[in-house]
Coordinates of C-alpha atoms in Angstrom, one line a residue:
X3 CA 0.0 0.0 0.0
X4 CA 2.6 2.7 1.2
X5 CA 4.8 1.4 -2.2
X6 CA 1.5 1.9 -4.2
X7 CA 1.8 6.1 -2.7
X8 CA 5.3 6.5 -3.3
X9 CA 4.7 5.3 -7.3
X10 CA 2.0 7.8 -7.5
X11 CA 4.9 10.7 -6.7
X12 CA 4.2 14.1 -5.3
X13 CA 1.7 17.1 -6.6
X14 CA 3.2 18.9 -8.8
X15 CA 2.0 21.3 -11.5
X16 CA -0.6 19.4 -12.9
X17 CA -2.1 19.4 -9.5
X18 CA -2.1 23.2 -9.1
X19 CA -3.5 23.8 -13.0
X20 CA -6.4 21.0 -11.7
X21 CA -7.1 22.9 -8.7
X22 CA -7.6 26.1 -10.4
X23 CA -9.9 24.6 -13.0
X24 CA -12.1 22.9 -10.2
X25 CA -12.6 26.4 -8.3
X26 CA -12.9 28.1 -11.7
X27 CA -15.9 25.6 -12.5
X28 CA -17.7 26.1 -9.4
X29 CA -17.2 29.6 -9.7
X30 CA -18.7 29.8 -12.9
X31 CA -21.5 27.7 -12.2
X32 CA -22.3 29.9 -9.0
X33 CA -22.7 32.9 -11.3
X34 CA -24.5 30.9 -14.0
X35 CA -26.8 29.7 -11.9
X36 CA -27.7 32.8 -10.2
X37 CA -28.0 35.0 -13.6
X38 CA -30.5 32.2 -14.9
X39 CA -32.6 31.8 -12.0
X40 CA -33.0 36.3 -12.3
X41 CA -33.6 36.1 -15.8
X42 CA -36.0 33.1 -15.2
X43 CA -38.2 34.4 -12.9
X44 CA -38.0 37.8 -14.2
X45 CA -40.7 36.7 -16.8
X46 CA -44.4 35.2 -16.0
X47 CA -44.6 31.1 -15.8
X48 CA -44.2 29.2 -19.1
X49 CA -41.6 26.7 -20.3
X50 CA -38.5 29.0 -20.6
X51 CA -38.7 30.7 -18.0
X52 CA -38.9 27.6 -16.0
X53 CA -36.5 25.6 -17.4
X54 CA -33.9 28.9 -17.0
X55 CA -35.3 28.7 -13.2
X56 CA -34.6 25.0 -12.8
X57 CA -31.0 24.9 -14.5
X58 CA -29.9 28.0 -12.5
X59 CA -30.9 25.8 -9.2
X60 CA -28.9 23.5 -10.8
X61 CA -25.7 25.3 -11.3
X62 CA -26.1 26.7 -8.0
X63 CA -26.3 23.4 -6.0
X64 CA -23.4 21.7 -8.4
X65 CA -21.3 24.7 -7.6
X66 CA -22.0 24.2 -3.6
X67 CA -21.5 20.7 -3.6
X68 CA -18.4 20.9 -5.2
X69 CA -16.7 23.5 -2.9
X70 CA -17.4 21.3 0.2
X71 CA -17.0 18.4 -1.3
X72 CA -13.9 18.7 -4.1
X73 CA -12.0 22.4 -2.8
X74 CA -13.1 22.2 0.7
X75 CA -12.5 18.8 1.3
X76 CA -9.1 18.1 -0.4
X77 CA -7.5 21.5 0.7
X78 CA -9.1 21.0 4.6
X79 CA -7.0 17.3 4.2
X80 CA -3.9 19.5 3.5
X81 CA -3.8 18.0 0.0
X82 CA -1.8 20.8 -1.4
X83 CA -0.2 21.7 1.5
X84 CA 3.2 19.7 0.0
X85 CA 2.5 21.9 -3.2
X86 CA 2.7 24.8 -1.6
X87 CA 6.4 24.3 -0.3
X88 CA 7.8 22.5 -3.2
X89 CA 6.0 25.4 -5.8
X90 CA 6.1 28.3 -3.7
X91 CA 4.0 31.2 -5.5
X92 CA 2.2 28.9 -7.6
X93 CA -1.1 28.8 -5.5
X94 CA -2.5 31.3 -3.5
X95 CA -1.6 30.8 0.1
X96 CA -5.3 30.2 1.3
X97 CA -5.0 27.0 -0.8
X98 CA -3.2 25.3 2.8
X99 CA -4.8 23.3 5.7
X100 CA -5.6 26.2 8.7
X101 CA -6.2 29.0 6.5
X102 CA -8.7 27.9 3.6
X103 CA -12.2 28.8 5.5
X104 CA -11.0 30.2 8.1
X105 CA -11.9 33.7 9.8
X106 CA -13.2 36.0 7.2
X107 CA -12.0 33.7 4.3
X108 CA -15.3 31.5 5.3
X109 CA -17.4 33.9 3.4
X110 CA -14.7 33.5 0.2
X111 CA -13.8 30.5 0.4
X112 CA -16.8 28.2 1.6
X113 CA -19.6 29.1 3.2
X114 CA -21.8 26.3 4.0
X115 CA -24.5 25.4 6.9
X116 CA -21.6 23.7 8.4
X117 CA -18.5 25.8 10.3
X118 CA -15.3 24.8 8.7
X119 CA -13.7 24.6 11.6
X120 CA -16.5 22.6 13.1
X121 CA -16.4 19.6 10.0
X122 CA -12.6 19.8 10.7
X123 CA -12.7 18.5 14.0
X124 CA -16.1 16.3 13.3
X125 CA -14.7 14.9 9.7
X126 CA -11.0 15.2 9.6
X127 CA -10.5 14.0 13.0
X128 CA -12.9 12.0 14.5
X129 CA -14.9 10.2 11.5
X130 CA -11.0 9.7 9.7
X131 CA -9.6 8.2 13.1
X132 CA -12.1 6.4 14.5
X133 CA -13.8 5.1 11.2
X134 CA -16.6 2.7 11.3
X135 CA -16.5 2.7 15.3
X136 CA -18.7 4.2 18.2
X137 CA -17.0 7.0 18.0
X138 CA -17.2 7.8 14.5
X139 CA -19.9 10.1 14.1
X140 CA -20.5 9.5 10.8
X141 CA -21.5 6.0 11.8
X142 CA -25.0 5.8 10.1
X143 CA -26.1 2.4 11.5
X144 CA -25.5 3.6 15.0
X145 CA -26.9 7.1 14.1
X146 CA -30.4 5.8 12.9
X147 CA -30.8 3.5 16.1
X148 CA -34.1 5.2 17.3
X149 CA -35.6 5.1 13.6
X150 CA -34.9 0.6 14.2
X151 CA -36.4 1.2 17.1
X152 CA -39.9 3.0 16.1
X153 CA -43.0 0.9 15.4
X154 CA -43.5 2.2 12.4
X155 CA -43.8 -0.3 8.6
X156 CA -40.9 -0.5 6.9
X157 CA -42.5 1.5 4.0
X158 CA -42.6 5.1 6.2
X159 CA -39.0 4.0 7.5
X160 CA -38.1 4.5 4.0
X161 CA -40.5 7.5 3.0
X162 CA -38.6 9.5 6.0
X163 CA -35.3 8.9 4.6
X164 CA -36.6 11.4 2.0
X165 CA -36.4 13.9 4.5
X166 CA -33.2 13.2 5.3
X167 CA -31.9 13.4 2.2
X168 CA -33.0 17.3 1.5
X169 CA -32.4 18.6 4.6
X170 CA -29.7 16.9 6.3
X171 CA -27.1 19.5 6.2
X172 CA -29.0 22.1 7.9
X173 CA -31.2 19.5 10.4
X174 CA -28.1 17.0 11.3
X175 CA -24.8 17.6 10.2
X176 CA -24.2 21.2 10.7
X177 CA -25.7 20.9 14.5
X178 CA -23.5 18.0 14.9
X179 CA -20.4 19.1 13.6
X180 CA -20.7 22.8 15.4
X181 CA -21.7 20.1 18.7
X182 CA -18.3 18.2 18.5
X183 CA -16.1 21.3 18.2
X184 CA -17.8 22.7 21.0
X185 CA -17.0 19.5 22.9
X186 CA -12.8 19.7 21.5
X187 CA -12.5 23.0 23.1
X188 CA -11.9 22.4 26.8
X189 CA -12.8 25.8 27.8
X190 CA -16.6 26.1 26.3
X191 CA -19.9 26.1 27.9
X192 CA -20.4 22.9 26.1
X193 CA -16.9 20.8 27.2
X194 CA -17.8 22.2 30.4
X195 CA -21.5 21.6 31.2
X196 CA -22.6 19.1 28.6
X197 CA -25.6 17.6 30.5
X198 CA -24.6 13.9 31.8
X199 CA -28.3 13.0 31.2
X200 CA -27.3 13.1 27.1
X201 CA -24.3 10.8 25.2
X202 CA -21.6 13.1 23.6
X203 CA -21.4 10.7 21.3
X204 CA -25.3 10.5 20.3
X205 CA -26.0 12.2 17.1
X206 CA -27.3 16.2 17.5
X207 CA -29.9 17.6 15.1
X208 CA -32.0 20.3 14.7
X209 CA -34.8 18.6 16.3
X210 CA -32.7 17.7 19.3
X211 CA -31.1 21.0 19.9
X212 CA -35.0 22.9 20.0
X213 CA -37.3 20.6 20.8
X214 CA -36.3 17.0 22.3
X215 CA -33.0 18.2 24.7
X216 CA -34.9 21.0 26.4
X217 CA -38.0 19.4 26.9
X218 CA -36.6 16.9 28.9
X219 CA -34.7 18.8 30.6
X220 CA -37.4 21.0 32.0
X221 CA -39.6 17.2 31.9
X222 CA -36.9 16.3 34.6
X223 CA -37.0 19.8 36.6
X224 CA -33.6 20.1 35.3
X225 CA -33.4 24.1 34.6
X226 CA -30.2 24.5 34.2
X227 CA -30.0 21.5 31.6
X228 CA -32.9 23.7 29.8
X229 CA -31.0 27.4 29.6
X230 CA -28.0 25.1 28.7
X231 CA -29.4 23.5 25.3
X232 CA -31.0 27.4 24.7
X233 CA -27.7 29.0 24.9
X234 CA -26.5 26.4 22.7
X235 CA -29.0 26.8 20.2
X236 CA -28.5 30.6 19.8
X237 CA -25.0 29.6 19.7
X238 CA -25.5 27.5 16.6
X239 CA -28.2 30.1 14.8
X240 CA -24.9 32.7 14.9
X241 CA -23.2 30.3 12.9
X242 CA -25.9 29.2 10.4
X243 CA -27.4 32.6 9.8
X244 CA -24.8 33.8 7.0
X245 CA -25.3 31.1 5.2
X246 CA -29.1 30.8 5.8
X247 CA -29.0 34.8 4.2
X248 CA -27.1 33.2 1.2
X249 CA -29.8 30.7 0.5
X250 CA -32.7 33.2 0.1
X251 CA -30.2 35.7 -1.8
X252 CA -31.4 35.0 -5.5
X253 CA -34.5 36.7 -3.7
X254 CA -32.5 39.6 -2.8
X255 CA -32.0 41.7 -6.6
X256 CA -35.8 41.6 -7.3
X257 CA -36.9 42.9 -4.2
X258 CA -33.7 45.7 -3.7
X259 CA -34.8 46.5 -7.6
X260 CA -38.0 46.7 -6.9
X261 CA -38.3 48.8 -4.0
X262 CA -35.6 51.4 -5.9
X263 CA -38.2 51.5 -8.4
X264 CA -35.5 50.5 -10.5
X265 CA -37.6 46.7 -11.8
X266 CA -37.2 46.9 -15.3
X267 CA -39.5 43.8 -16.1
X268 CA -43.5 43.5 -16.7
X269 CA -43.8 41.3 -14.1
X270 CA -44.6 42.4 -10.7
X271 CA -41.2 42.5 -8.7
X272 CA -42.6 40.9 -5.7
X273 CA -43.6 37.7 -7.5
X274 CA -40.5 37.2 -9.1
X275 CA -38.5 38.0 -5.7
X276 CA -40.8 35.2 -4.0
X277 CA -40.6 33.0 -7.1
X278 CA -36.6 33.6 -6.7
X279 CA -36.7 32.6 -2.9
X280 CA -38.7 29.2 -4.7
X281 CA -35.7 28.6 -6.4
X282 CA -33.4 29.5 -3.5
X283 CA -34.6 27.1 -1.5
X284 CA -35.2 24.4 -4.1
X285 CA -31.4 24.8 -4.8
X286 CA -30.5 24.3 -1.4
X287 CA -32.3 21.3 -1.2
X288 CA -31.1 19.6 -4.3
X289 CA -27.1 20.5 -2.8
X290 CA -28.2 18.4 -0.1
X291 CA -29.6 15.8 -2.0
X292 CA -26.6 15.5 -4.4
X293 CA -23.8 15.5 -1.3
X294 CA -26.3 13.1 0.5
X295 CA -26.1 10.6 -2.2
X296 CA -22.3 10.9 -2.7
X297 CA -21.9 10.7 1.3
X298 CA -23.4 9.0 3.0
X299 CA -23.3 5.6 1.5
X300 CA -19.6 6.0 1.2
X301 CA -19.4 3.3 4.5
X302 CA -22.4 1.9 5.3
X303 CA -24.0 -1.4 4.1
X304 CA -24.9 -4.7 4.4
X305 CA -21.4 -5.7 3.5
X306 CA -19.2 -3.2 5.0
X307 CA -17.7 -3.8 8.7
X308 CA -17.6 -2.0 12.0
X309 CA -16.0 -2.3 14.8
X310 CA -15.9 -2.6 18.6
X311 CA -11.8 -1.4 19.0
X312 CA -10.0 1.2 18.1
X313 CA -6.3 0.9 15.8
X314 CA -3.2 2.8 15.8
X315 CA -3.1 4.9 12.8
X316 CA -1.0 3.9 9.4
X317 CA -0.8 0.8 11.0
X318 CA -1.6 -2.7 9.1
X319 CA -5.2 -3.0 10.9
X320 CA -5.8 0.7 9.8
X321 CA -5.2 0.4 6.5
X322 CA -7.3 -3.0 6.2
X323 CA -10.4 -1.0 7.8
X324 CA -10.1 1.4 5.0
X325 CA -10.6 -1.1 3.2
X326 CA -13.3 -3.3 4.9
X327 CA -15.3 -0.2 6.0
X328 CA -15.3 1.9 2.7
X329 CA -16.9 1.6 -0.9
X330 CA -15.9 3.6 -3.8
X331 CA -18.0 3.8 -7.0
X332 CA -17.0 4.2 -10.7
X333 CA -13.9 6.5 -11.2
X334 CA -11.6 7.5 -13.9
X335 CA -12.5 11.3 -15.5
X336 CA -13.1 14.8 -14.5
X337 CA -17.6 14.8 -15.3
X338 CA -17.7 11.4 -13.6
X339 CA -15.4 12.3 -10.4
X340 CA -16.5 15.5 -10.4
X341 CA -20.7 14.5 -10.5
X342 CA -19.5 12.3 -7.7
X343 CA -17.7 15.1 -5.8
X344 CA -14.5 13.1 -5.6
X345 CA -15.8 10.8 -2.9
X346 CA -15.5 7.7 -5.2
X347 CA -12.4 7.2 -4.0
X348 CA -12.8 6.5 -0.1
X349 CA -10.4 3.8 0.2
X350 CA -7.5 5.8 -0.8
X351 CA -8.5 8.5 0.7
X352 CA -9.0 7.2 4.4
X353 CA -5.2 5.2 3.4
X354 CA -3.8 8.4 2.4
X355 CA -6.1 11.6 3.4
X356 CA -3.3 14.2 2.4
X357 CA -3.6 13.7 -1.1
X358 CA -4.7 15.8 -4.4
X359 CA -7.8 14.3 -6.7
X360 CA -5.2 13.9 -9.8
X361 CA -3.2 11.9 -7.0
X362 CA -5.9 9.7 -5.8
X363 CA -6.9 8.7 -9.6
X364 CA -3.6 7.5 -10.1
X365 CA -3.4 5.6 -6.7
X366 CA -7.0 4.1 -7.1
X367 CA -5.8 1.3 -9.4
X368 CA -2.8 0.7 -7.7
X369 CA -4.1 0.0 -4.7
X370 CA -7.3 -2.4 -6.1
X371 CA -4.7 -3.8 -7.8
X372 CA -2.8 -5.1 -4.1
X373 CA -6.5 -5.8 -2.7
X374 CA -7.3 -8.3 -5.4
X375 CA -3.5 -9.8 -5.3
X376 CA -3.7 -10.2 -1.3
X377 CA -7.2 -11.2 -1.3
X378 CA -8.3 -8.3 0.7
X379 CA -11.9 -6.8 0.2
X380 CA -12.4 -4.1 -2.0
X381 CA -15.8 -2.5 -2.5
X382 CA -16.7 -0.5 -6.1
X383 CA -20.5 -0.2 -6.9
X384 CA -22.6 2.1 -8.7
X385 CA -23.1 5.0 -6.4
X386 CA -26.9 4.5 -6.5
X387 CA -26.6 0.7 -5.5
X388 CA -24.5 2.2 -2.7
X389 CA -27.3 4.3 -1.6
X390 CA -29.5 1.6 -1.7
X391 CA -27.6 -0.4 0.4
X392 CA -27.3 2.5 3.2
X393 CA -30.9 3.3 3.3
X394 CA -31.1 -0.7 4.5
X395 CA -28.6 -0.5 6.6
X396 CA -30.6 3.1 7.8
X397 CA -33.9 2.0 8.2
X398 CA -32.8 -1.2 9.9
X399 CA -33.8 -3.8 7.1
X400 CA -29.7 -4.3 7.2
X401 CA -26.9 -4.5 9.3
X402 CA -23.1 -4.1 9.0
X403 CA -20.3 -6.8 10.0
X404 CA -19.9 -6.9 13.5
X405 CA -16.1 -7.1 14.0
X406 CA -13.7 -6.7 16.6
X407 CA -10.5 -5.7 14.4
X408 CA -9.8 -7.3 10.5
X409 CA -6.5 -9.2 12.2
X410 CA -6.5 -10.4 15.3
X411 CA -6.0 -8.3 18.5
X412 CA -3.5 -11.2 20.0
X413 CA -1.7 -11.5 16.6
X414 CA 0.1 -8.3 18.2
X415 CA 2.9 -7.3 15.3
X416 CA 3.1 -10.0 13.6
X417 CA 2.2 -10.1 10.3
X418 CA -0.7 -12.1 8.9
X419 CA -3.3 -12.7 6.5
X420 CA -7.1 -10.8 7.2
X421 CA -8.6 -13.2 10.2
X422 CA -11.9 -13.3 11.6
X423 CA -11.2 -12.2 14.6
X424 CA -15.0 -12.9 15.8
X425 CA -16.4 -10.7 12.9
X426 CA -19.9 -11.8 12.3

């Protein structure tokens, strides 16, 4: 596996020139989108106008997707961070682990219902390090435990995964993420009081944080518990709001035109700002749906393993749990990596997470290459069959391998083939 990176070589120019062209793409897209939803509803209802409508939501959500998922991602890994010292100039200096996102730069770089700093420690940290265990909070089998448990048919189980799926940025993974970096700074409200009637490790969502947290609290004559998930709540609406503001903006140049006086269209400026809003909204909701999809199936199925111990990183058990606990779906050019956000690649990436997208193209065969010669499992399925097999695994009509560790725990160093080690 480590022979498999050092073939691959280091990110050079090629890497840079790819990088530009991603954020150029999104960028273009983002300003697509947004002149076509304008011009679309601009004009009253009719096929045209309505198509323009629905390919600027389009472009808008693409563009999003791709700045968390491509940009975002890769540069939060430190993927170019080598780049940077052995082509000094060549990228800006924002293009580096600690500074993309950060501060002001969120609102230039990537502004998304999650803090970057918040998926850092949530993504980059825990989910990378503790992958496919309890304390992974990406764990989706462990996460949908109270939807196994409801007494509802199997057909609603399903029906709310739809939910899910459009929303889950905003309802789960932003409260979650902005919970766990809360909980990695000693010196917050949260690290400090987090109330010991509530895991730290149980999934956070919208719901939880205003509805389900407090009320028990206060069920339990716990008041303190109750002004505790409040102040964290307003804590988490600071965060959210910019983005929140950049959701409804295609609603924003009607109505400033409009009350100006300035509307140069026949229709009336206050339908097309709501009709824009629509639109807003709608392409909010298909961003989520698209990074939903190339998310979170990427380690979670019937066939995939998790476990009950922790590994030591880079070691021979961590790079066989990349392997056992990840699926990556058709690879192999810039449309289809790039409609799949570059997560089609998980293996290498949880081998290797410091890596460039040109890298990890070269590296994917290289490395299915050592699975299939050392008999090691190696998932790579149509993303859609992948999501299928996560909504199972979701709504509880699944489950994953139960394992304790891929090798043996008493095997200690020594080197050996894959064992059962009572995986089930």
């Amino acid at each position: 596996i480590k022979a498999a990176k050092e073939a691959v070589g280091e990110a050079g120019e090629a890497d840079a020139r790819h990088l530009e062209m991603l954020v150029n793409t999104a960028t273009a897209l983002a300003v697509a989108g947004h002149g076509a939803v304008f011009l679309g509803v601009a004009y009253p209802f009719g096929v045209l106008p309505a198509l323009a409508c629905l390919l600027g939501a389009l472009g808008i959500s693409t563009a999003r997707c791709m700045r968390w998922t491509i940009i975002g991602h890769h540069v939060g890994h430190g993927g170019y961070d080598k780049l940077q010292k052995s082509h000094p100039d060549r990228l800006p200096r924002h293009y580096k682990r600690g500074v993309f996102a950060t501060g002001v730069r969120r609102f230039i770089d990537w502004l998304d219902w999650m803090l970057p700093g918040a998926w850092d420690v949530e993504h980059n940290k825990l989910h990378h390090y503790y992958l496919s265990e309890d304390k992974d909070p990406d764990l989706v089998e462990r996460n949908f435990e109270l939807l196994h448990k409801l007494p509802l048919p199997m057909f609603a189980k399903y029906a709310s995964m739809v939910f899910w799926m459009f929303t889950w940025k905003a309802t789960y993974y932003s409260p979650n993420t902005f919970k766990e970096l809360e909980l990695s700074r000693g010196t917050t409200m949260a690290s400090r009081f987090w109330p010991a009637s509530r895991s730290k490790t149980d999934p956070l969502t919208v719901a939880d944080l205003f509805l389900a947290a407090p009320v028990t609290s206060l069920a339990k004559g716990e008041l303190m518990g109750a002004l505790f998930w409040f102040v964290l709540a307003l804590q988490w609406l600071l965060v959210v709001a910019p983005f929140a503001a950049v959701v409804v903006s295609p609603a924003l140049a009607p109505a400033a035109l409009g009350y100006l006086g300035a509307w140069p269209f026949e229709l009336e400026w206050r339908r097309a700002a709501w009709k824009a809003l629509l639109f807003g909204v709608a392409a909010d909701m298909l961003s989520n749906a698209h990074s939903f999809v190339i998310i979170a199936c990427n380690h979670s199925g019937g066939d995939l393993y998790r476990y009950s111990t922790s590994c030591k990183a880079y070691s021979a058990e961590w790079f066989l749990r990349c392997a056992y606990s990840s699926a990556n779906f058709e690879t192999g050019n810039d449309l289809v990596d790039g409609l799949y956000g570059w997560l089609n690649y998980q293996v290498e990436h949880h081998m290797f997470p410091d890596m460039t997208p040109l890298q990890y193209r070269k590296l994917q065969p290289l490395i299915k290459s050592a699975c299939a010669k050392h008999g090691v499992l190696y998932v790579q399925q149509n993303g859609l069959y992948r999501l299928w097999k996560m909504l199972r695994v979701a709504v509880g009509d699944d489950h994953m391998q139960q394992c304790k560790a891929i090798i043996d725990p008493t095997a200690q160093r020594a080197v050996s083939e894959p064992a059962d080690a009572g995986c089930a």
